[in-house]
mmCIF file of C-alpha atoms in Angstrom:
data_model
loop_
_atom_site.group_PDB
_atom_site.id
_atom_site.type_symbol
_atom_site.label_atom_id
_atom_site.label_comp_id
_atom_site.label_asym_id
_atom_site.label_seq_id
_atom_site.Cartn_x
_atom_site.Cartn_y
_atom_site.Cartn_z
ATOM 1 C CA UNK A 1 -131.948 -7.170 -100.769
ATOM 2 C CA UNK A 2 -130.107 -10.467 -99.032
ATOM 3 C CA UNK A 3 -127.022 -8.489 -99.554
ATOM 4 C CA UNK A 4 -127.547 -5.593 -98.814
ATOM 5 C CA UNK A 5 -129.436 -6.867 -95.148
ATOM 6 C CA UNK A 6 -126.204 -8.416 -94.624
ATOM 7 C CA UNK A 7 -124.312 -5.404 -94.841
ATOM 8 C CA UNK A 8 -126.632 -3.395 -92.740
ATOM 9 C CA UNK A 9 -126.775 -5.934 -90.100
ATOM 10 C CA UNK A 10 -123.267 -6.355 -90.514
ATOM 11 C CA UNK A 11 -123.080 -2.796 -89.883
ATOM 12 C CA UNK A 12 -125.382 -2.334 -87.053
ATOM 13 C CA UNK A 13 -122.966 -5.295 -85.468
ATOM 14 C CA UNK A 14 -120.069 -3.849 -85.346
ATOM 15 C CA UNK A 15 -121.273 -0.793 -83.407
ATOM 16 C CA UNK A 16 -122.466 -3.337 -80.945
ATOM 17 C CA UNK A 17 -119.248 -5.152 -80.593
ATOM 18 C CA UNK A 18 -117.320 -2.313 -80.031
ATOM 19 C CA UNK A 19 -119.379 -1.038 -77.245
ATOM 20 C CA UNK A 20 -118.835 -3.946 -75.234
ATOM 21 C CA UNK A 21 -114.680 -3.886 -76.063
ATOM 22 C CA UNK A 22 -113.302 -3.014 -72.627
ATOM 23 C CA UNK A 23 -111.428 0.066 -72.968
ATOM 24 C CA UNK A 24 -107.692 0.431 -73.586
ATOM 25 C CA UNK A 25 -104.951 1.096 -70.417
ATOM 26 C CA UNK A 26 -103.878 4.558 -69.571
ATOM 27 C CA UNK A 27 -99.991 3.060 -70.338
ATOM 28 C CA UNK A 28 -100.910 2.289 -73.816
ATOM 29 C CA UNK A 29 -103.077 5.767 -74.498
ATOM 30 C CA UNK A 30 -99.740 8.395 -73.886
ATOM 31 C CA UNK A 31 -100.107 11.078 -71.954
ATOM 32 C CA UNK A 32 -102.337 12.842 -74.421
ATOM 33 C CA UNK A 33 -105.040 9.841 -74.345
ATOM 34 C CA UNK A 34 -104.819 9.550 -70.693
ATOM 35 C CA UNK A 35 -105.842 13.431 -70.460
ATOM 36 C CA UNK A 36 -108.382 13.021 -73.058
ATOM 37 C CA UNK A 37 -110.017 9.915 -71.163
ATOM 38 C CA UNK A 38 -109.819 12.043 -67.560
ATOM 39 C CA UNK A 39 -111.637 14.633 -70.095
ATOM 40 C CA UNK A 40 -114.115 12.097 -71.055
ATOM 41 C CA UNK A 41 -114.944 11.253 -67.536
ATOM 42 C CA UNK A 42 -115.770 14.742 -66.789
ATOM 43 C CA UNK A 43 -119.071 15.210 -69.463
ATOM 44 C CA UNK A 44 -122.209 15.598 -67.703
ATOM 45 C CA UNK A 45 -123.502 12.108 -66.620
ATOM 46 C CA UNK A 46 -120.029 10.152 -66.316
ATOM 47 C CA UNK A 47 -118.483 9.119 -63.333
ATOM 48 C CA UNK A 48 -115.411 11.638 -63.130
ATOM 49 C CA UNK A 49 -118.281 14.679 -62.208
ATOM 50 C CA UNK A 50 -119.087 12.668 -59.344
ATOM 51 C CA UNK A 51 -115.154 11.933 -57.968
ATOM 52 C CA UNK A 52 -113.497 15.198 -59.061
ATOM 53 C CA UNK A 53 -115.372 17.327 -56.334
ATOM 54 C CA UNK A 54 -115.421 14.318 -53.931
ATOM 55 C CA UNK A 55 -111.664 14.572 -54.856
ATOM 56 C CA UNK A 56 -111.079 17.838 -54.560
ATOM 57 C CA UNK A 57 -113.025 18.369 -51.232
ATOM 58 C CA UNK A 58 -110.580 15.534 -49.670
ATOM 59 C CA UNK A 59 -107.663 17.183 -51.166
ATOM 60 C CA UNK A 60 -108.732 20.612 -49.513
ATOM 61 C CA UNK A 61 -109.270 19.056 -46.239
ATOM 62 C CA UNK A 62 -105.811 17.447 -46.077
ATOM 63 C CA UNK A 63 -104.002 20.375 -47.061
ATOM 64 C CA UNK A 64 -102.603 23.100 -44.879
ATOM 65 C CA UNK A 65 -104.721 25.617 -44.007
ATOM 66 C CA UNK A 66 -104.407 28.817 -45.865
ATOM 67 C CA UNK A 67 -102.359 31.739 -44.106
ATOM 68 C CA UNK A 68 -103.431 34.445 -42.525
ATOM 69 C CA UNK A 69 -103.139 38.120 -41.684
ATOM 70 C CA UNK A 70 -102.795 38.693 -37.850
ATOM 71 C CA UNK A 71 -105.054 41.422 -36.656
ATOM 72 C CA UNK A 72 -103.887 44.484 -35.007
ATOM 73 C CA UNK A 73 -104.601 42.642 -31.381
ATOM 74 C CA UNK A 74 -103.288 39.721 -31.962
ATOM 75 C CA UNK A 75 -99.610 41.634 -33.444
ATOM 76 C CA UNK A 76 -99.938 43.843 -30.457
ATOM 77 C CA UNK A 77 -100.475 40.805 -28.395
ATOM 78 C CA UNK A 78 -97.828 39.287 -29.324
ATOM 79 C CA UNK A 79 -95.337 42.359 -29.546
ATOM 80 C CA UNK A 80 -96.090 42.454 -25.382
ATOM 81 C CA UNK A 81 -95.044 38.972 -24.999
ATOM 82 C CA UNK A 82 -91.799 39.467 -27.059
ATOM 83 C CA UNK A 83 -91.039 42.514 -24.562
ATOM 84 C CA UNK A 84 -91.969 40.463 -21.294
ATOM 85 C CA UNK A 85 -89.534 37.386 -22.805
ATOM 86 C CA UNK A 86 -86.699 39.803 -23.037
ATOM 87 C CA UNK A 87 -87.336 41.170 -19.457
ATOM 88 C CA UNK A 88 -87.466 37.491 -17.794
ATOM 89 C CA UNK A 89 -84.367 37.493 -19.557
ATOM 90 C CA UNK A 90 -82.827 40.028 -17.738
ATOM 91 C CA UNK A 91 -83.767 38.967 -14.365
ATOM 92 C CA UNK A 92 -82.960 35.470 -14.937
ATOM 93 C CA UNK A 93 -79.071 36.857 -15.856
ATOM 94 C CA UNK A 94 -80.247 39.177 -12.163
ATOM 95 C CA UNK A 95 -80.875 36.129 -10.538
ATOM 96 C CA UNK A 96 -78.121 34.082 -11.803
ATOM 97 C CA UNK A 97 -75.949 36.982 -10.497
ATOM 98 C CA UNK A 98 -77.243 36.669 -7.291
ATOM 99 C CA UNK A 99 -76.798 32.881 -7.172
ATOM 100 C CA UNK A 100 -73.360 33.266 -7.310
ATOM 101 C CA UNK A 101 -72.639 36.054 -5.038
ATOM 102 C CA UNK A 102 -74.312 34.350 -2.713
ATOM 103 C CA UNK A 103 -72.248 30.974 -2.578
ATOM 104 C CA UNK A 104 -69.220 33.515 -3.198
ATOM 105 C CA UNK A 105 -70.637 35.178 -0.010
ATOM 106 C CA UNK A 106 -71.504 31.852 1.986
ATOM 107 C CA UNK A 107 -67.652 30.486 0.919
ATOM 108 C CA UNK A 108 -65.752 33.248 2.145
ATOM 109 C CA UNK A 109 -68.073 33.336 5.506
ATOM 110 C CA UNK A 110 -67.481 29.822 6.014
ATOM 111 C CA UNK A 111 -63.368 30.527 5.486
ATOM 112 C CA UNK A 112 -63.699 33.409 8.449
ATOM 113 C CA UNK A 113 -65.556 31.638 10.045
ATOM 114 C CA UNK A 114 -63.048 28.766 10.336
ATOM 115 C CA UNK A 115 -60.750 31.049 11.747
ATOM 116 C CA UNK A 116 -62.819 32.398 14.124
ATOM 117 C CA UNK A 117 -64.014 31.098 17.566
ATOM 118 C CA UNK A 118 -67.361 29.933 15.999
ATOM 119 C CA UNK A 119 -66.663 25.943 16.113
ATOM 120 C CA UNK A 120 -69.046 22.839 15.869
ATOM 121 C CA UNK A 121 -72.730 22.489 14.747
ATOM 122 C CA UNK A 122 -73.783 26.557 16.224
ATOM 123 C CA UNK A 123 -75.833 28.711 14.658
ATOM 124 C CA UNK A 124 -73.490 30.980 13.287
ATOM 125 C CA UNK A 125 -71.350 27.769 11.935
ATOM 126 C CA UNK A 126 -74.590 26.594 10.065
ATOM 127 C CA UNK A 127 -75.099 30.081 8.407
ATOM 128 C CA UNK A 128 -72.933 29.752 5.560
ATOM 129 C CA UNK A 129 -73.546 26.539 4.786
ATOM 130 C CA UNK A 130 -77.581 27.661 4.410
ATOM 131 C CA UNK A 131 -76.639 31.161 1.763
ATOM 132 C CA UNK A 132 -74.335 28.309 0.069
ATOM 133 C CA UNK A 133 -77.625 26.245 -0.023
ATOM 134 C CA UNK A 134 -79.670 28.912 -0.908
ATOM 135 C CA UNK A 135 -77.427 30.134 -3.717
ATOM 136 C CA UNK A 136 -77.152 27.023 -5.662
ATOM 137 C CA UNK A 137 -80.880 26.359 -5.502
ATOM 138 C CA UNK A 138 -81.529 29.518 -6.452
ATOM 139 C CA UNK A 139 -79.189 29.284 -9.861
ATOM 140 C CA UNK A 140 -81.105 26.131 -10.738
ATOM 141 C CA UNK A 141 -84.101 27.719 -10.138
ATOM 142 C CA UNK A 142 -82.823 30.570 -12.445
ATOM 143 C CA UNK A 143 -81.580 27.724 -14.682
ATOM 144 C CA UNK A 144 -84.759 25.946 -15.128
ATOM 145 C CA UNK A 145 -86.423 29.272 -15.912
ATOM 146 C CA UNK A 146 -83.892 30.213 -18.639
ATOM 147 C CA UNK A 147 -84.739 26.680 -20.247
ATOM 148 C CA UNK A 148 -88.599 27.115 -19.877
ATOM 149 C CA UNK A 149 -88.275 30.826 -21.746
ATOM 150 C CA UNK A 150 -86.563 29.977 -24.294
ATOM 151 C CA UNK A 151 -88.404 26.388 -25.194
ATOM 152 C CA UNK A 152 -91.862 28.118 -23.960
ATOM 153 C CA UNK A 153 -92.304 25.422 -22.189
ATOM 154 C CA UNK A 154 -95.427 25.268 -20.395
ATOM 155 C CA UNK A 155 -93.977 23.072 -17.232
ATOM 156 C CA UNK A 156 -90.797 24.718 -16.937
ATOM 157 C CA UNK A 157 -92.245 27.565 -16.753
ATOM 158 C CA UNK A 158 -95.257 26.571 -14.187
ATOM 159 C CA UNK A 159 -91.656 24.904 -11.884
ATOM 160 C CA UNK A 160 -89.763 27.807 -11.988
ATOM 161 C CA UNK A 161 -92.657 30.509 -10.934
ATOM 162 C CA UNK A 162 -93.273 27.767 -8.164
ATOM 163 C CA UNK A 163 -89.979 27.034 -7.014
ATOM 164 C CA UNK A 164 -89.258 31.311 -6.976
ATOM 165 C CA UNK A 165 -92.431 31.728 -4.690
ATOM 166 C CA UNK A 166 -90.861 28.885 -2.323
ATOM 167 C CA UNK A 167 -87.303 31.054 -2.139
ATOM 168 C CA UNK A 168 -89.228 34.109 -1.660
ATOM 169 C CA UNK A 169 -91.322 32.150 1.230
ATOM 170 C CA UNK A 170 -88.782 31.119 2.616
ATOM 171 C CA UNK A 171 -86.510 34.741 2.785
ATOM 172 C CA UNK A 172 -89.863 35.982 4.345
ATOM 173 C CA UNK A 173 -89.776 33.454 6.988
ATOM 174 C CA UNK A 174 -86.275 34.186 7.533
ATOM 175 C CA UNK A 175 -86.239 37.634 7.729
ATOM 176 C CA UNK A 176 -88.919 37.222 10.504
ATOM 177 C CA UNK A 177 -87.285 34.752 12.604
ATOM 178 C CA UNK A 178 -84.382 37.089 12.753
ATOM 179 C CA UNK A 179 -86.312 39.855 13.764
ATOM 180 C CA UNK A 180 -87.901 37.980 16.384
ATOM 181 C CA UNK A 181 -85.094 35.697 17.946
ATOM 182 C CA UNK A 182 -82.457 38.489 17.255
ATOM 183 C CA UNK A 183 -82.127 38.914 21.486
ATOM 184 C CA UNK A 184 -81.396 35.364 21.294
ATOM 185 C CA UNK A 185 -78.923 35.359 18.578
ATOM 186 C CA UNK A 186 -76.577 38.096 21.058
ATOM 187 C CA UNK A 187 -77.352 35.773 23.913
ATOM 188 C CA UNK A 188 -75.934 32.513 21.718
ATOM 189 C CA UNK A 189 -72.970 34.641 20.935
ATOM 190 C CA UNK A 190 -72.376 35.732 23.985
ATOM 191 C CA UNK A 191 -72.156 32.362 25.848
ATOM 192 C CA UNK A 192 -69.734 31.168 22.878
ATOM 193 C CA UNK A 193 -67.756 34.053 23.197
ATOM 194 C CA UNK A 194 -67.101 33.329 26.742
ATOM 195 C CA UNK A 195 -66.331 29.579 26.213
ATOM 196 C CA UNK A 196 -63.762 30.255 23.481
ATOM 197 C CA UNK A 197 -61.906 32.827 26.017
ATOM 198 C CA UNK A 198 -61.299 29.553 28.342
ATOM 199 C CA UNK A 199 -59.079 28.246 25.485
ATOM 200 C CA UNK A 200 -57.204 31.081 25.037
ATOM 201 C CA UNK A 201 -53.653 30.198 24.688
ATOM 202 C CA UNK A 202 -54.520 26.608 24.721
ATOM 203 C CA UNK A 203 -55.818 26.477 20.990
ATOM 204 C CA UNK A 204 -53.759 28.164 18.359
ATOM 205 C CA UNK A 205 -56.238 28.740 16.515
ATOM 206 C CA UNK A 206 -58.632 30.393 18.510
ATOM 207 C CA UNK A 207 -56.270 32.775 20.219
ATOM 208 C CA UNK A 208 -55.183 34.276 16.837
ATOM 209 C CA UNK A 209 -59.260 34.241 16.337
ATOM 210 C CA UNK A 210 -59.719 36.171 19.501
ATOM 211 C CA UNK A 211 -56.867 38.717 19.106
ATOM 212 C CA UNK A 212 -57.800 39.668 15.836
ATOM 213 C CA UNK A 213 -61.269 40.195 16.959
ATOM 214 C CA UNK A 214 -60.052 42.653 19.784
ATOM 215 C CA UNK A 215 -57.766 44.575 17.188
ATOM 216 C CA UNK A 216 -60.383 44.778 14.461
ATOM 217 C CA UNK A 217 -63.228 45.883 16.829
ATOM 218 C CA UNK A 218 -61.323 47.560 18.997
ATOM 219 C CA UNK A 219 -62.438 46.042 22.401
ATOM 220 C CA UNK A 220 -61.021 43.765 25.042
ATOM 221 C CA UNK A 221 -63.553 40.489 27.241
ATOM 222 C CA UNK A 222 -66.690 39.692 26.219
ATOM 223 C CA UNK A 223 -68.890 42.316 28.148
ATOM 224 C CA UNK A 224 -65.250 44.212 29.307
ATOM 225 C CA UNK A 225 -61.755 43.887 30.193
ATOM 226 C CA UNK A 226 -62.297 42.439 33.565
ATOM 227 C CA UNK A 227 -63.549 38.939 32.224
ATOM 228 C CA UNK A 228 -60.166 38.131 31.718
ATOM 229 C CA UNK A 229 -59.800 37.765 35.267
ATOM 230 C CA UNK A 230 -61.633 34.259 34.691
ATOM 231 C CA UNK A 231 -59.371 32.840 32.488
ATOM 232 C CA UNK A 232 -57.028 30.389 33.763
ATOM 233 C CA UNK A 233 -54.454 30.707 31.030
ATOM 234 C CA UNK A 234 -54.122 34.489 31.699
ATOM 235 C CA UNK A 235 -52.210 35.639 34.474
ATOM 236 C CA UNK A 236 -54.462 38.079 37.666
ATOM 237 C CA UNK A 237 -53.756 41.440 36.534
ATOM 238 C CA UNK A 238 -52.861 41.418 33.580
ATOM 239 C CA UNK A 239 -55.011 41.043 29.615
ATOM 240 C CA UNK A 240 -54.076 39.828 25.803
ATOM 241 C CA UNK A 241 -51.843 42.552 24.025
ATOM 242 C CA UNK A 242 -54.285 42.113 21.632
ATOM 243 C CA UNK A 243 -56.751 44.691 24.135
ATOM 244 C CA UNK A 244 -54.114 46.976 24.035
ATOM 245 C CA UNK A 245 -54.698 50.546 22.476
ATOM 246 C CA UNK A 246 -51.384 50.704 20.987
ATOM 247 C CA UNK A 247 -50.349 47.037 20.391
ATOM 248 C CA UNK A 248 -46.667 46.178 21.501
ATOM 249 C CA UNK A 249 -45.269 43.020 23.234
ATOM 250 C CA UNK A 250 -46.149 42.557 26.739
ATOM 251 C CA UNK A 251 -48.318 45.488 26.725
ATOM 252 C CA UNK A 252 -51.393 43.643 28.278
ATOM 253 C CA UNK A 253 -48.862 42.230 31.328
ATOM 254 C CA UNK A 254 -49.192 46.006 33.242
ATOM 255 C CA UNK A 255 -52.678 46.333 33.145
ATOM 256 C CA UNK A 256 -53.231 50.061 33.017
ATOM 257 C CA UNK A 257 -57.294 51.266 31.908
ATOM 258 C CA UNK A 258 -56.010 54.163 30.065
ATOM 259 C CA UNK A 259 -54.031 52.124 27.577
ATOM 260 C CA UNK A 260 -56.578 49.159 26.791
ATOM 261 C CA UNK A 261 -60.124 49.015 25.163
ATOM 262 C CA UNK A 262 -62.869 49.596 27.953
ATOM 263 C CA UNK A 263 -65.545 48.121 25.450
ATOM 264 C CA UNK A 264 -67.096 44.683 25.700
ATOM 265 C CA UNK A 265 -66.129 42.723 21.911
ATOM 266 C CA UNK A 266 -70.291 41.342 22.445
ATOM 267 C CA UNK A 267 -71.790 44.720 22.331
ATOM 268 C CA UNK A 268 -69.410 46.127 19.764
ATOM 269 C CA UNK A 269 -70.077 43.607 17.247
ATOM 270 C CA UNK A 270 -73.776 43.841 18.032
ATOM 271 C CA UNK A 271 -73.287 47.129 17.556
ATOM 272 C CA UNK A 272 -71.806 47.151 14.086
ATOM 273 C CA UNK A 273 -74.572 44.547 12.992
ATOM 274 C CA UNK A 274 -77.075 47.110 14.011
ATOM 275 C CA UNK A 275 -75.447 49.726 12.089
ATOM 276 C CA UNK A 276 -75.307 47.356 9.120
ATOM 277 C CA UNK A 277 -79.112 45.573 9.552
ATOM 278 C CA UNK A 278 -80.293 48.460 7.118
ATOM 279 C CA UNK A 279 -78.221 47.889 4.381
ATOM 280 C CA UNK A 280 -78.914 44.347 4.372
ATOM 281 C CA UNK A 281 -82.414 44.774 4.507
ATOM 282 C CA UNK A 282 -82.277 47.236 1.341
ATOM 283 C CA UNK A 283 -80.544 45.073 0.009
ATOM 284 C CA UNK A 284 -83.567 41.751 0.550
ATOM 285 C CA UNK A 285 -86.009 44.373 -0.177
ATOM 286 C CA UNK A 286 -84.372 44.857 -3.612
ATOM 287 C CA UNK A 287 -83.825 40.776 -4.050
ATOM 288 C CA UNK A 288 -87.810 40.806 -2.959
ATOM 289 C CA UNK A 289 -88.651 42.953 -5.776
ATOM 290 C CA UNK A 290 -87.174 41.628 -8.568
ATOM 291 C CA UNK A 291 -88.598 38.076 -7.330
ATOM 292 C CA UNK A 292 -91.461 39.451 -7.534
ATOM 293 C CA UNK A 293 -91.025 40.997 -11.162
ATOM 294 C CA UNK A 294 -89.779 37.599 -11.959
ATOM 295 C CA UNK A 295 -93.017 35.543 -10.703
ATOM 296 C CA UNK A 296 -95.482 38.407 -12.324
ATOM 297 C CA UNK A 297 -93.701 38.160 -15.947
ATOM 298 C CA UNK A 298 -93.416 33.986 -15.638
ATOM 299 C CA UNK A 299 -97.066 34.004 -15.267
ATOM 300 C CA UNK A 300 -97.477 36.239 -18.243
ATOM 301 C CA UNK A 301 -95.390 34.093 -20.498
ATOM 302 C CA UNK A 302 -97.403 31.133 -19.240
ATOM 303 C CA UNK A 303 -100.462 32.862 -20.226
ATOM 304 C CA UNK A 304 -99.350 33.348 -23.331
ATOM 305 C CA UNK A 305 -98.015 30.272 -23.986
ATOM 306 C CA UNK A 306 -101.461 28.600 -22.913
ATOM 307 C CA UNK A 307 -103.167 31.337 -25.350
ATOM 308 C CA UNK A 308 -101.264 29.847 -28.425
ATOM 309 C CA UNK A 309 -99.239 32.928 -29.222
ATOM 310 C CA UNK A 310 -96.050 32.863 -30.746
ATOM 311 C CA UNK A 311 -93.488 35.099 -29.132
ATOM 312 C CA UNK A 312 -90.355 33.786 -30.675
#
């Protein structure tokens, strides 16, 4: 009986001891002990029940979100804004096509111009240098808005509607202070026109200014041919060949009525920018409009850009 106590209780022993051996690494284990002791973990009452879904729930939240299906509003949503990108498109390439014709424009003014009898800080001498003004800001304007459609760029997008209202502001405002000091204007021209015939023959320049004027408008003085008759450098009796009706040399030195312009130049070109005020105000009315377009379909991609939809 000794014995065989000593083999049970040697028996029951070992179990014991065994249960308290820590338990061996993952490393030593393999692959296929490692998977059997996650397995292990996983019977009801261990610890790997408890940390898989705790695991698994982390895991989920980390991860991207699963894709989905646009709705029919959302695709039609964002079909719109695709077809409003491509339309600020166009009037962007509108606008940058304005830009430059109108420093083209505001050059080739100022090179007449510098020809002409219009000299020092005048009105009409400051003209040019304002469309040349207005032309450049207007390509950066159409620059910054090319940039902001294309990035969808919330800011650009918020400058360039803002700076577009300011340039159609300020046409506006323009437009009405020519209407309303137009009298003016003639009176301003008028008074320069009659300074610049003083220096006739005295400045190069501004005789070949004048006599072209005369030939191209086909009129002689400033309100007719008798304000010649003031001008020192020009004989009594006698007007520039350039008033002539048939232009020879020393056709102005026997003044005769019948073969000179009876027309003042002042009310001739007023005349002609009468005659011409429609056509440039068709033509603002038109640059108006497509501002206008331009501002509506900015604020549109700005709404959609705040709305999160892609229109790329």
């Amino acid at each position: 009986e000794g014995g065989w106590g000593s083999r049970l209780g040697g028996v029951a022993a070992g179990p014991v001891r065994a249960s308290r051996r820590s338990p061996p690494p993952l490393s030593s284990l393999g692959e296929e002990g490692a998977g059997r002791r996650g397995s292990d973990r996983g019977f009801p009452g261990g610890r790997g029940r408890e940390w898989g879904p705790r695991r698994e729930g982390l895991e989920g939240r980390q991860g991207a979100p699963l894709p989905s299906t646009p709705g029919p509003a959302a695709m039609a949503v964002e079909g719109g804004m695709k077809c409003v990108k491509f339309l600020l498109y166009v009037l962007l390439l509108a606008f940058c096509a304005c830009a430059v014709g109108l420093i083209a424009v505001g050059v080739g003014a100022q090179l007449v111009l510098s020809q002409t009898i219009i000299q020092g800080a005048t009105p009409g001498s400051l003209l040019p240098v304002v469309i040349i003004a207005v032309g450049a800001f207007l390509f950066l304007v159409a620059f910054v808005g090319c940039c902001g459609a294309c990035k969808e760029n919330y800011c650009l997008m918020i400058t360039f509607a803002i700076f577009l209202s300011l340039i159609m502001l300020v046409e506006v405002a323009a437009a009405i202070a020519g209407y309303v000091f137009r009298d003016k204007v003639m009176l301003e021209f008028n008074k320069d026109f009659r300074q610049q015939m003083q220096n006739y023959r005295k400045d190069n320049r501004t005789t070949l200014a004048l006599d072209k004027m005369q030939e191209d408008f086909k009129c002689c003085g400033a309100a007719n041919y008798t304000d010649w008759e003031s001008v020192p450098t020009v004989p009594k009796g006698q007007v520039p060949d350039s008033c002539c009706i048939n232009v020879t040399k020393d056709c102005g030195a026997s003044l005769q009525i019948n073969n000179i312009y009876s027309e003042g130049c002042v009310e001739k070109i007023g005349g002609w920018l009468r005659s011409n005020v429609l056509v440039v105000a068709a033509a603002a009315l038109g640059i108006a409009f497509v501002e206008v377009l331009g501002i509506v379909f900015a604020c549109c991609l700005v709404k959609s850009i705040r709305s999160g939809y892609e229109v790329m």
